[in-house]
XYZ file of C-alpha atoms in Angstrom:
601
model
C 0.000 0.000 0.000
C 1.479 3.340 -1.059
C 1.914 6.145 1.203
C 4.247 8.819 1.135
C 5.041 8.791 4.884
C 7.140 5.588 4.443
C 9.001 6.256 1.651
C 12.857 7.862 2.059
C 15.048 8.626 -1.022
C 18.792 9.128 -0.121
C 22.325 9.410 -1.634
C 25.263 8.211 -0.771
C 27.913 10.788 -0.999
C 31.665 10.543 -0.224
C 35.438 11.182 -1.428
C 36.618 8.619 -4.258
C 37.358 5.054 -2.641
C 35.848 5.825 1.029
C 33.546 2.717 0.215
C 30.152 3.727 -1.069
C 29.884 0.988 -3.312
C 30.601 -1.563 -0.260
C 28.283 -0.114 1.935
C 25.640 -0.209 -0.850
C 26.166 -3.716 -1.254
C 25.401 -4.364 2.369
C 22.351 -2.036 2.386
C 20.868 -4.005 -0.584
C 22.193 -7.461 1.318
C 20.478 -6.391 4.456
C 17.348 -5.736 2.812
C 17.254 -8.985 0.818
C 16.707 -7.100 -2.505
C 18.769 -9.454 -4.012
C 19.095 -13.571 -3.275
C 21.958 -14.955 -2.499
C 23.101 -16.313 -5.728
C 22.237 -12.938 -7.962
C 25.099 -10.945 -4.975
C 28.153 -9.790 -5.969
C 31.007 -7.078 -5.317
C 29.824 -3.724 -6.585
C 26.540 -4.484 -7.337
C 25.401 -1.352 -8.408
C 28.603 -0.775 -11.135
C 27.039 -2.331 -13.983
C 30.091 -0.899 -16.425
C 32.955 -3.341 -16.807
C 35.377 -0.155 -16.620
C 33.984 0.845 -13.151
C 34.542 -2.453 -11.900
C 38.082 -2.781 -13.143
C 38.864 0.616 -12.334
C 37.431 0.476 -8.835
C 35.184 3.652 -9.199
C 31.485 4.192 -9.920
C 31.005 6.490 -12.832
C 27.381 6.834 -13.085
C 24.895 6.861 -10.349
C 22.370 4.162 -10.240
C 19.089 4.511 -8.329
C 17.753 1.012 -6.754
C 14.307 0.364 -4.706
C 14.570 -1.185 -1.177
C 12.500 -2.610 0.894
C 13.083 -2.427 4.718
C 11.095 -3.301 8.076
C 12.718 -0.616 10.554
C 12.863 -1.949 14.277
C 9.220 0.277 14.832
C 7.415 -2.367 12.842
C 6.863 -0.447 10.186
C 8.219 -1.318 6.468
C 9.661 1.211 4.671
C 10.508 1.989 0.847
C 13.947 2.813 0.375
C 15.066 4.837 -2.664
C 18.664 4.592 -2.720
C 20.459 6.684 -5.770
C 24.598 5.450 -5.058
C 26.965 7.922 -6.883
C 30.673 8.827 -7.737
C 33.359 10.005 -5.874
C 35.770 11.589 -8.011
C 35.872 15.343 -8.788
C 35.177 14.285 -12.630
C 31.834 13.090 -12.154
C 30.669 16.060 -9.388
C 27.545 16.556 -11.855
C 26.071 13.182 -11.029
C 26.545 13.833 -7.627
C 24.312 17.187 -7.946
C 22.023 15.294 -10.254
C 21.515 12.579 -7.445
C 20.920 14.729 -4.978
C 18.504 17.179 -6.572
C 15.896 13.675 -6.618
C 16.688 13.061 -2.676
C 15.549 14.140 0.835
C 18.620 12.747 2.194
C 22.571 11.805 2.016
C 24.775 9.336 3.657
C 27.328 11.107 4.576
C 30.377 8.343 4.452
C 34.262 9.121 5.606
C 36.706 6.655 5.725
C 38.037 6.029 9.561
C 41.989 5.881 8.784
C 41.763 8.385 6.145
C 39.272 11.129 7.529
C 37.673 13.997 5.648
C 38.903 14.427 1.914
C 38.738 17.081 -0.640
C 35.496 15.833 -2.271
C 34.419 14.749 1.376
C 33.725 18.572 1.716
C 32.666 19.473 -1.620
C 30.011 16.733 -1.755
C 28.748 18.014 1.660
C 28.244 21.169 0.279
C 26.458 19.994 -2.740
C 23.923 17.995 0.047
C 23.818 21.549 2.149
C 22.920 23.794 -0.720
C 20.038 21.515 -1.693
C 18.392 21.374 2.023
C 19.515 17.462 2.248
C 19.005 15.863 5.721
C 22.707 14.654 6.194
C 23.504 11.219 8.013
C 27.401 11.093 8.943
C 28.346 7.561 8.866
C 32.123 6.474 9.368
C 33.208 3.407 7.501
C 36.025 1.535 7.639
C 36.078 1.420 11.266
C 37.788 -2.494 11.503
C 40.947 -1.281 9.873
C 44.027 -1.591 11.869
C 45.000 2.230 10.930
C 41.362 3.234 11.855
C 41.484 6.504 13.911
C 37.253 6.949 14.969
C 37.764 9.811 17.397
C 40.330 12.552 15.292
C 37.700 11.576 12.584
C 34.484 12.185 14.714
C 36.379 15.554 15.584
C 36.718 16.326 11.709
C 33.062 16.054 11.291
C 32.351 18.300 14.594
C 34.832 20.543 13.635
C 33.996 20.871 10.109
C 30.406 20.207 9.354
C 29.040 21.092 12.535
C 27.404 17.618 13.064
C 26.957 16.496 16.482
C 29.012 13.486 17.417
C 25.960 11.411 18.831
C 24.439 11.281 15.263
C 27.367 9.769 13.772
C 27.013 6.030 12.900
C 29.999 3.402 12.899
C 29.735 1.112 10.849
C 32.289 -1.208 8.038
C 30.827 -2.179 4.812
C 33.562 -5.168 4.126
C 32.901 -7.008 7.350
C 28.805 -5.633 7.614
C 29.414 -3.907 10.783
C 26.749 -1.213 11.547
C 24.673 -1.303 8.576
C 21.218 -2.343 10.700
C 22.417 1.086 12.485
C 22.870 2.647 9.138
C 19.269 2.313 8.110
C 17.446 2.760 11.377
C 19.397 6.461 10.925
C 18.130 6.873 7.286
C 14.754 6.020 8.349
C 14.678 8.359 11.801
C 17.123 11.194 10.446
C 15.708 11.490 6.622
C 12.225 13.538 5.765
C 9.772 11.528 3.551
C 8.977 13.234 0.809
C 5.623 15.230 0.778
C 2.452 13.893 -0.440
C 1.664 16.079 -2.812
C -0.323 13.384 -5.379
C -3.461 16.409 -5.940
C -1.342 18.481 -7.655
C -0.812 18.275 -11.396
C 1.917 15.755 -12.481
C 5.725 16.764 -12.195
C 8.678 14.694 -12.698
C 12.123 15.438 -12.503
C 14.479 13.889 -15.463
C 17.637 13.129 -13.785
C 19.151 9.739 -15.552
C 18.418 8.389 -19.000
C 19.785 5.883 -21.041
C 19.465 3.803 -24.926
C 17.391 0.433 -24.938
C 18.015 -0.717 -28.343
C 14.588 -2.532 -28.363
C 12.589 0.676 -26.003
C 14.124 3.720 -26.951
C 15.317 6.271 -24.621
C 14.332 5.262 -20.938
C 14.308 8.486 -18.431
C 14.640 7.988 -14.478
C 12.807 9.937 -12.960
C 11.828 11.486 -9.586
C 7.817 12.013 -8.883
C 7.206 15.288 -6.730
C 3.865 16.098 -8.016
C 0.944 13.694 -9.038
C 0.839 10.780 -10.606
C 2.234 9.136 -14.092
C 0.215 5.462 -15.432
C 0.907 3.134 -18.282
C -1.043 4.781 -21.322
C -0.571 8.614 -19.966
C 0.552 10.980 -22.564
C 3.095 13.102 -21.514
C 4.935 16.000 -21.939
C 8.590 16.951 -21.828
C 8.517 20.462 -21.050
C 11.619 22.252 -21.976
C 11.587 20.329 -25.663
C 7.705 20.156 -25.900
C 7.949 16.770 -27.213
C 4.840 14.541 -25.981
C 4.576 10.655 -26.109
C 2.393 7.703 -24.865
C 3.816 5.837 -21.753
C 3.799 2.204 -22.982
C 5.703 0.578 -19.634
C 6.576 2.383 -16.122
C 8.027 0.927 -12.530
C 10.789 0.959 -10.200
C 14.792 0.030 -10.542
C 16.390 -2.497 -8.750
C 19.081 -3.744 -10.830
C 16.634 -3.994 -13.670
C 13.549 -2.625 -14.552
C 10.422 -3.914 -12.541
C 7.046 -2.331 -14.187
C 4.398 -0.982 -12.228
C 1.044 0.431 -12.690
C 2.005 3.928 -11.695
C 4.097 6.135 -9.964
C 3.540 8.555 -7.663
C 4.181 11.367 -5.966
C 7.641 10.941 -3.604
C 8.379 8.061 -5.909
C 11.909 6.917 -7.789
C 11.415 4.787 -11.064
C 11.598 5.055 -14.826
C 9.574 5.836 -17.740
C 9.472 3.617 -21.409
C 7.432 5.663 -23.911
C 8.808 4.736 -27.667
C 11.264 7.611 -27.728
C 13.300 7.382 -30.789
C 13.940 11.236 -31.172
C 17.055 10.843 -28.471
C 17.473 14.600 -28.500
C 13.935 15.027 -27.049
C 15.097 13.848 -23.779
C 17.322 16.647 -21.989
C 18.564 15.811 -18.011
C 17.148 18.107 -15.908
C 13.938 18.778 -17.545
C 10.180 18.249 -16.380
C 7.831 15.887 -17.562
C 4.137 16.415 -16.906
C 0.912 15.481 -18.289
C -0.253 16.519 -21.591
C -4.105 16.467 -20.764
C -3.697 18.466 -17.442
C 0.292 19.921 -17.685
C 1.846 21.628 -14.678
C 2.427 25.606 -14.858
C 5.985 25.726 -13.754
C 8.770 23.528 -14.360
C 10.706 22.086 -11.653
C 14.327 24.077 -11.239
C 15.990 21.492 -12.868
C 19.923 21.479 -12.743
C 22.724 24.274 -13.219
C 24.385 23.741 -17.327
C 27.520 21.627 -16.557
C 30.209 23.264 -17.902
C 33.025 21.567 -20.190
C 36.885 22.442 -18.546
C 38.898 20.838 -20.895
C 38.258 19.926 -24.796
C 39.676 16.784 -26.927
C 39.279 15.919 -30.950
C 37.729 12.276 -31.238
C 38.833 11.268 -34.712
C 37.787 7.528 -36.028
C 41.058 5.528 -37.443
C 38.864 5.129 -40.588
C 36.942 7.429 -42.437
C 33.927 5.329 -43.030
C 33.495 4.536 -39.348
C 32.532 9.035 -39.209
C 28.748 7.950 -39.009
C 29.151 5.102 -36.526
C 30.894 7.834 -34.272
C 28.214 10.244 -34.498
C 25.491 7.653 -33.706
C 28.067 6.412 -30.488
C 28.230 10.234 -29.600
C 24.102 10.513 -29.173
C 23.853 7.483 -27.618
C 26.352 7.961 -25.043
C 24.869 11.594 -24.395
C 21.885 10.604 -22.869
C 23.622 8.305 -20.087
C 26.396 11.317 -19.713
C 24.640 14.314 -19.994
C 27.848 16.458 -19.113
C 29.257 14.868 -22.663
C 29.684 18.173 -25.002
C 30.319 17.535 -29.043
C 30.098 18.968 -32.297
C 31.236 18.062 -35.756
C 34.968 19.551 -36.785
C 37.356 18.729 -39.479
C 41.375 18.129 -39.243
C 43.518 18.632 -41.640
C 45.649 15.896 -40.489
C 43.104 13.449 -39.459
C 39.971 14.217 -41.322
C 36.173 14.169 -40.187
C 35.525 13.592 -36.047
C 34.560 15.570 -33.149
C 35.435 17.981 -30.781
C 34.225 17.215 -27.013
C 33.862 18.732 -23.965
C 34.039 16.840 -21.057
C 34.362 17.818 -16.880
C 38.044 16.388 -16.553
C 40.748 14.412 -17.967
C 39.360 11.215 -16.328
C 35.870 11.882 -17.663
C 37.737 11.848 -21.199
C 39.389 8.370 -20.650
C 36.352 7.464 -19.786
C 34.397 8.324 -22.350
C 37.294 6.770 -24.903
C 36.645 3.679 -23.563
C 33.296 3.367 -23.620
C 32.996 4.114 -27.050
C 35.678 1.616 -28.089
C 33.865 -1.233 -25.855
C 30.223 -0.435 -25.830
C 30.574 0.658 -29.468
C 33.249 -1.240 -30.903
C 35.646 1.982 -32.520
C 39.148 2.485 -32.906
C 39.491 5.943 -32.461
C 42.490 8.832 -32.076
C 42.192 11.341 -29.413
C 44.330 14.851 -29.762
C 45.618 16.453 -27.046
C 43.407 18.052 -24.384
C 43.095 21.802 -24.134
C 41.436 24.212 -22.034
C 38.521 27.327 -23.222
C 40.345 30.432 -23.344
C 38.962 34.262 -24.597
C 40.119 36.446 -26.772
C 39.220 40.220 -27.589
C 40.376 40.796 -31.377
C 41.623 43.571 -32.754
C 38.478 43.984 -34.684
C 37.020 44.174 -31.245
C 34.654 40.798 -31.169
C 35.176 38.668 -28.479
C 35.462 35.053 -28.981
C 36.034 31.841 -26.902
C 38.265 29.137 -28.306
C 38.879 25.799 -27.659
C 40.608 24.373 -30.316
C 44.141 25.182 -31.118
C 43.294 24.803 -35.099
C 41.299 28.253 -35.073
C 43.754 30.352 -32.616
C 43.993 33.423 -34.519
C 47.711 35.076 -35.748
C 49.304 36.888 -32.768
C 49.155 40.851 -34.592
C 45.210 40.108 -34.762
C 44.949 39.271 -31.013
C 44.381 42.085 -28.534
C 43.921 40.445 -25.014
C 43.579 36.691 -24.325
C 41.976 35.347 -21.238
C 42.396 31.844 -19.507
C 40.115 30.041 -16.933
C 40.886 29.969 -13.465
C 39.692 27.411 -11.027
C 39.083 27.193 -6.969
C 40.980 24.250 -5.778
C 40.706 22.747 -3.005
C 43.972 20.865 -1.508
C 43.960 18.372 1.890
C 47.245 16.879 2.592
C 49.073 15.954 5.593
C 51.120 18.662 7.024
C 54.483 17.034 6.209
C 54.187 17.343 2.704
C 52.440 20.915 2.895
C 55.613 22.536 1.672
C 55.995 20.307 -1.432
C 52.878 20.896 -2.609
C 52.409 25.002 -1.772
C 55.729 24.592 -4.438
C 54.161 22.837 -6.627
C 51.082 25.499 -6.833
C 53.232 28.218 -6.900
C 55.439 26.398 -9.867
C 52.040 26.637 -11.688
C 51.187 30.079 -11.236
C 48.780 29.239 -8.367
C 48.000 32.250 -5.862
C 46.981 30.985 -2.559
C 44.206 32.373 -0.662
C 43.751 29.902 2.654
C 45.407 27.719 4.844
C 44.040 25.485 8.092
C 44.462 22.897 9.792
C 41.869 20.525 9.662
C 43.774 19.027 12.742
C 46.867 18.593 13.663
C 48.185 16.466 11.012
C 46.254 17.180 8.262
C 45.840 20.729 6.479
C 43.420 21.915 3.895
C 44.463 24.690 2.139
C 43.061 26.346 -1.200
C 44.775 27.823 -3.866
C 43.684 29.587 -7.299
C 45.142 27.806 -10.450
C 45.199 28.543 -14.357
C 43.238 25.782 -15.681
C 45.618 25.327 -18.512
C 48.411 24.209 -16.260
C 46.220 21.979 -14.155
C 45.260 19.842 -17.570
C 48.447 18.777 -18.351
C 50.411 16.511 -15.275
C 49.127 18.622 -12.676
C 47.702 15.394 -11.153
C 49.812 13.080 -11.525
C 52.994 15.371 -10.027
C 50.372 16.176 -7.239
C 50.117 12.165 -6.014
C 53.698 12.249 -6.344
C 54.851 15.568 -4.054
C 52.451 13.801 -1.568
C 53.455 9.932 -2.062
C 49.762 9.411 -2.895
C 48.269 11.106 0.160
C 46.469 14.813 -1.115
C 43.445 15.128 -2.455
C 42.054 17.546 -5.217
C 38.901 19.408 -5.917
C 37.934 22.208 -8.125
C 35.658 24.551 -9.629
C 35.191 27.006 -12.388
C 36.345 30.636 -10.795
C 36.762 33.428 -13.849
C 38.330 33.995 -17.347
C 41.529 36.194 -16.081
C 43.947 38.494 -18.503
C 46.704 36.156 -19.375
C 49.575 35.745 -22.290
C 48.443 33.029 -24.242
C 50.107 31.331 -27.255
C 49.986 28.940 -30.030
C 52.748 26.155 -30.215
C 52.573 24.771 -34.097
C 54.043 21.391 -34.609
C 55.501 20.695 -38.057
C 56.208 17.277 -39.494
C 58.493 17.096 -42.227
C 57.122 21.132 -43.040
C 53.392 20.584 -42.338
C 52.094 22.032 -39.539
C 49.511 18.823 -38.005
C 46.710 20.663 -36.566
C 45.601 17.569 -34.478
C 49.684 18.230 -32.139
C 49.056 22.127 -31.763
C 48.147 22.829 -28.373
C 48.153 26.616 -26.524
C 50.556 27.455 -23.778
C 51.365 30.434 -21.139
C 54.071 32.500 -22.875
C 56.902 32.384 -20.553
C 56.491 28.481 -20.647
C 55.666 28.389 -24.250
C 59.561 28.066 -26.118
C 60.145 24.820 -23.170
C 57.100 22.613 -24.522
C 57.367 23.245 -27.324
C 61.146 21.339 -27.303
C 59.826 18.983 -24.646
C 57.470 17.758 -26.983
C 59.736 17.810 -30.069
C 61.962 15.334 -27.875
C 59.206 13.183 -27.241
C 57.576 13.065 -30.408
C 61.154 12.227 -31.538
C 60.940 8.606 -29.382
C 57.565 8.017 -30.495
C 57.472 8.539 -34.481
C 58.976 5.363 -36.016
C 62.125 6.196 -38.615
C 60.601 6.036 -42.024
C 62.808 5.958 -45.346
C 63.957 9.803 -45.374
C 65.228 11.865 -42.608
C 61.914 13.789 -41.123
C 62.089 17.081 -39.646
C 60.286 17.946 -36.325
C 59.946 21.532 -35.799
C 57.702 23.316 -32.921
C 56.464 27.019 -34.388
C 55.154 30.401 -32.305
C 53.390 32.583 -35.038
C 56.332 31.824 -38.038
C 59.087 31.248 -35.694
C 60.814 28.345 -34.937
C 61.852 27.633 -31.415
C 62.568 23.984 -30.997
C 63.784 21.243 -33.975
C 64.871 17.902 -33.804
C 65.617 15.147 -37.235
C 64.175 11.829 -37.237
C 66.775 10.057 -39.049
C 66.496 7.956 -42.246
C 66.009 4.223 -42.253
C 69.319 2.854 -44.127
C 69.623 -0.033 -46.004
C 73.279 -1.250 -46.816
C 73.467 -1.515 -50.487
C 76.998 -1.615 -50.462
C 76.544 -4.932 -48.326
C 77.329 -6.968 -52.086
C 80.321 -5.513 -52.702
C 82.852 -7.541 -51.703
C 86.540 -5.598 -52.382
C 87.171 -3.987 -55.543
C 87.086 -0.123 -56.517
C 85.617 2.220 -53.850
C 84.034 4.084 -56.589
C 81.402 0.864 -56.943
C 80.190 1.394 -53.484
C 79.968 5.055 -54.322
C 77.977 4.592 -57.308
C 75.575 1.971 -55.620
C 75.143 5.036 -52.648
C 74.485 8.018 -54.944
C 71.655 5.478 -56.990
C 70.005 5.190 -53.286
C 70.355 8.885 -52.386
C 68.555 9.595 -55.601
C 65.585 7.457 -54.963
C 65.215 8.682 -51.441
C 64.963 12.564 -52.707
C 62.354 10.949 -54.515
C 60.635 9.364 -51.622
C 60.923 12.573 -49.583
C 58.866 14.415 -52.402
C 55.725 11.665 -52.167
C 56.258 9.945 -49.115
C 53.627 10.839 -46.214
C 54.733 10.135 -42.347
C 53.204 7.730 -40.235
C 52.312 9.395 -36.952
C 51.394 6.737 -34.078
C 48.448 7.212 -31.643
C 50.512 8.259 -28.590
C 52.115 10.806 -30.508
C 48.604 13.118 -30.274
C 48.455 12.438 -26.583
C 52.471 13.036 -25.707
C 51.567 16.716 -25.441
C 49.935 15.744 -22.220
C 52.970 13.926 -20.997
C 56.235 15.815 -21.352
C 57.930 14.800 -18.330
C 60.232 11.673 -18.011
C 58.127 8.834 -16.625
């Protein structure tokens, strides 16, 4: 029997690897969603890559059921999401369907970057939070400094916080008495005309497009016609029901409800994340607020390996849109390598990502160029544009001021390594504008940061200052006046658009050779000697020579007149001038990526 009373719809929110996916596994054990034999690890990853990555990517929503120790049974909405700064939009998406969040920190490692970021995202949104500490059977566990972390910096009263450990499924009966006691049920508010929010979607190749949903408003049945109000596209609901690792149909959905929607949609573009659906027959007057526009930080070319896979790529590309909504793409053409797309995505990890799910899910061989970052420019016509591909950066006498992005980041790291990594900031321009001590091993401080020098190994030489132990978040701060330039690199005198990539001008003349060095290792010796040059506006700064593959010739010659071997080596210089004059060079995969990675690994 339905009633909106019983019903809680939660999150679980926490820093990358502080266990969400374990202690969803236990929540969905100790409700006996699933039987025995259907259980395993990670339940709710579905993607091969999450599971062999050890991450969840995208959230999944899953319906509980759960008799709390007051008798009662309760419906359980539980929406699990990612951890890593990447995939923050999920996390907002997730919680904008939710009266609740699990608030999870790991007991030996205590609060993290996105630890604080994701509470944030729960606080803004009036989220009931639950702190829970995991972990808490580890030998390095430390349960009181991390209960002090939470006091401290959440302002959440010790007694609320739950103990519990996921692996060992210690605490988790605790866990969900809290949900059901600490988080609001949603309100019943089935009178009113029908309102659901659009917060997941993904491709059925038999269904269509299928949209998760959130009910706050009315009611949605099997044979409703609906409307999506931001596209004004209307269809006939054919199936609804509720997720739990699968879809389970149901007569209807109502208000307070979690569950998903099949109506025939073939149009994919008609679904957009974050949009309303209501009823056509009786449609709601205001939309529901709906999400914030994601917005892409850094920008890649996705180029098929053969031309006539173009078309495949494009339907991949609007497929994989409507299960990542913070995907950004539109048609471009290289010089170098032809028809493809250039994308926008939240991070360098949400491009991997996406790389790899188009090679598995849609089987493509594809070449990626090298990452860059949106920067402005005011011309000297006066029009301000944005750019954020290389190709189309302008000649420097036509450029009047150029802007780059600047991000908030937000640094924790024990104090022993503090000093490493305020160098490390400072090394890339950062400016820092706070410093405390979360306690006293463990500071959190925050520094301002050109984008374009984060994109490159800012990461990876991060983990490394800190042997593995700081963690990173960031958001978009401001476009700030910068000196920006292009780097042009030439291959045997052609500039390849697909290996130009823009740089801060005092750093500009030093990648450009540390990438002629590496391109030099990577770019297999063909025939003829190839030139590698690196270019700013006309002038070279940086040059290296592949050399020429060499066949002996002379290797017959046994004795006689030098003059032989001389004749047999002028015949073969001849025939490599022509070579030189036709021949086209063979540039490798990891070549378009080495501009990322110009430091000795």
């Amino acid at each position: 029997m339905y009633k909106a009373e019983h019903i809680r719809n939660f999150s679980i929110i926490a820093h990358v690897d502080h266990g969400k996916s374990t202690i969803a596994d236990r929540i969905i054990e100790h409700t006996r969603a699933v039987s025995n034999r259907e259980m395993k690890n990670q339940i709710l990853d579905s993607m091969d890559i999450e599971r062999e990555r050890g991450i969840t990517i995208k959230s999944q929503a899953v319906r509980l059921s759960y008799t709390a120790n007051d008798g009662i049974t309760y419906i359980l909405n539980l929406i699990d999401t990612p951890g890593h700064v990447d995939f923050n939009y999920e996390v907002s998406r997730s919680l904008a369907a939710c009266e609740g969040a699990l608030l999870l920190v790991d007991a030996s490692q205590g609060i993290e970057a996105q630890t604080i970021a994701n509470f944030y995202l729960a606080f803004e949104n009036n989220l009931e939070i639950v702190p829970v500490i995991n972990k808490i059977d580890l030998p390095a566990a430390n349960i009181e400094e991390t209960k002090k972390q939470i006091e401290n910096e959440f302002a959440i009263d010790s007694s609320d916080i739950v103990l519990a450990s996921g692996k060992n499924n210690i605490g988790i009966g605790d866990v969900l008495e809290a949900i059901v006691k600490l988080v609001p049920p949603p309100k019943d508010n089935t009178h009113l005309p029908a309102r659901a929010l659009v917060f997941d979607s993904y491709y059925d190749p038999f269904r269509g497009g299928v949209v998760i949903v959130r009910i706050f408003d009315g009611s949605i049945k099997k044979g409703d016609q609906i409307l999506f109000m931001k596209t004004g596209a209307t269809y006939n609901v054919e199936e609804c029901g509720t997720l739990l690792l699968g879809r389970k149909p149901k007569e209807e959905l109502r208000s307070g409800e979690v569950g998903y929607i099949v109506a025939g949609i073939k149009n994919i573009s008609d679904i957009k994340i974050g949009d309303t659906i209501t009823l056509e027959k009786e449609p709601a007057i205001e939309a529901l607020a709906g999400y914030k526009e994601v917005l892409p930080m850094v920008f890649a070319g996705i180029f098929p390996s053969e031309d006539e896979d173009y078309v495949d790529l494009e339907k991949a590309l609007e497929k994989l849109k409507l299960n990542d909504s913070a995907l950004v793409y539109e048609a471009e053409r290289s010089i170098a390598l032809g028809f493809g797309y250039r994308c926008g995505f939240l991070g360098l990890l949400h491009l991997e990502i996406v790389q790899e799910r188009l090679e598995r899910e849609f089987d493509l061989n594809l070449v990626i160029t090298s990452p860059s970052v949106e920067v402005k420019l005011l011309l000297t016509t006066g029009e301000e544009v944005l750019l954020d591909n290389p190709a189309d950066f302008p000649d420097p006498q036509y450029i009047q001021r150029a802007y780059e992005p600047f991000i908030n980041a937000l640094i924790i790291v024990p104090a022993e390594h503090l000093g490493n990594i305020i160098s490390l900031c400072v090394e890339r321009r950062g400016i820092q504008t706070s410093l405390t001590y979360i306690d006293e091993k463990r500071a959190e401080i925050r520094f301002e940061l050109p984008l374009i020098e984060v994109v490159y190994d800012f990461y990876d030489r991060l983990k490394s200052v800190s042997r593995g132990y700081a963690s990173f978040d960031y958001d978009f701060l401001e476009f700030r006046e910068s000196q920006i330039e292009k780097i042009e690199i030439l291959v045997h005198g052609e500039s390849v658009d697909a290996l130009s990539f823009m740089a801060y001008k005092a750093n500009a003349a030093l990648r450009g050779r540390q990438i002629i060095a590496k391109l030099k290792t990577l770019i297999p010796k063909h025939m003829f000697q190839i030139p590698l040059q690196a270019a700013i506006g006309g002038k070279i700064i940086a040059r290296e020579n592949i050399s020429a593959m060499r066949k002996n010739v002379t290797a017959k010659c046994y004795g006689g007149d030098i003059t032989r071997k001389r004749k047999l080596l002028e015949k073969q210089k001849e025939g490599k001038k022509r070579m030189k004059n036709i021949g086209s060079v063979e540039i490798p995969q990891d070549a378009f990526i080495s501009v990322l990675k110009t430091t000795d690994e």
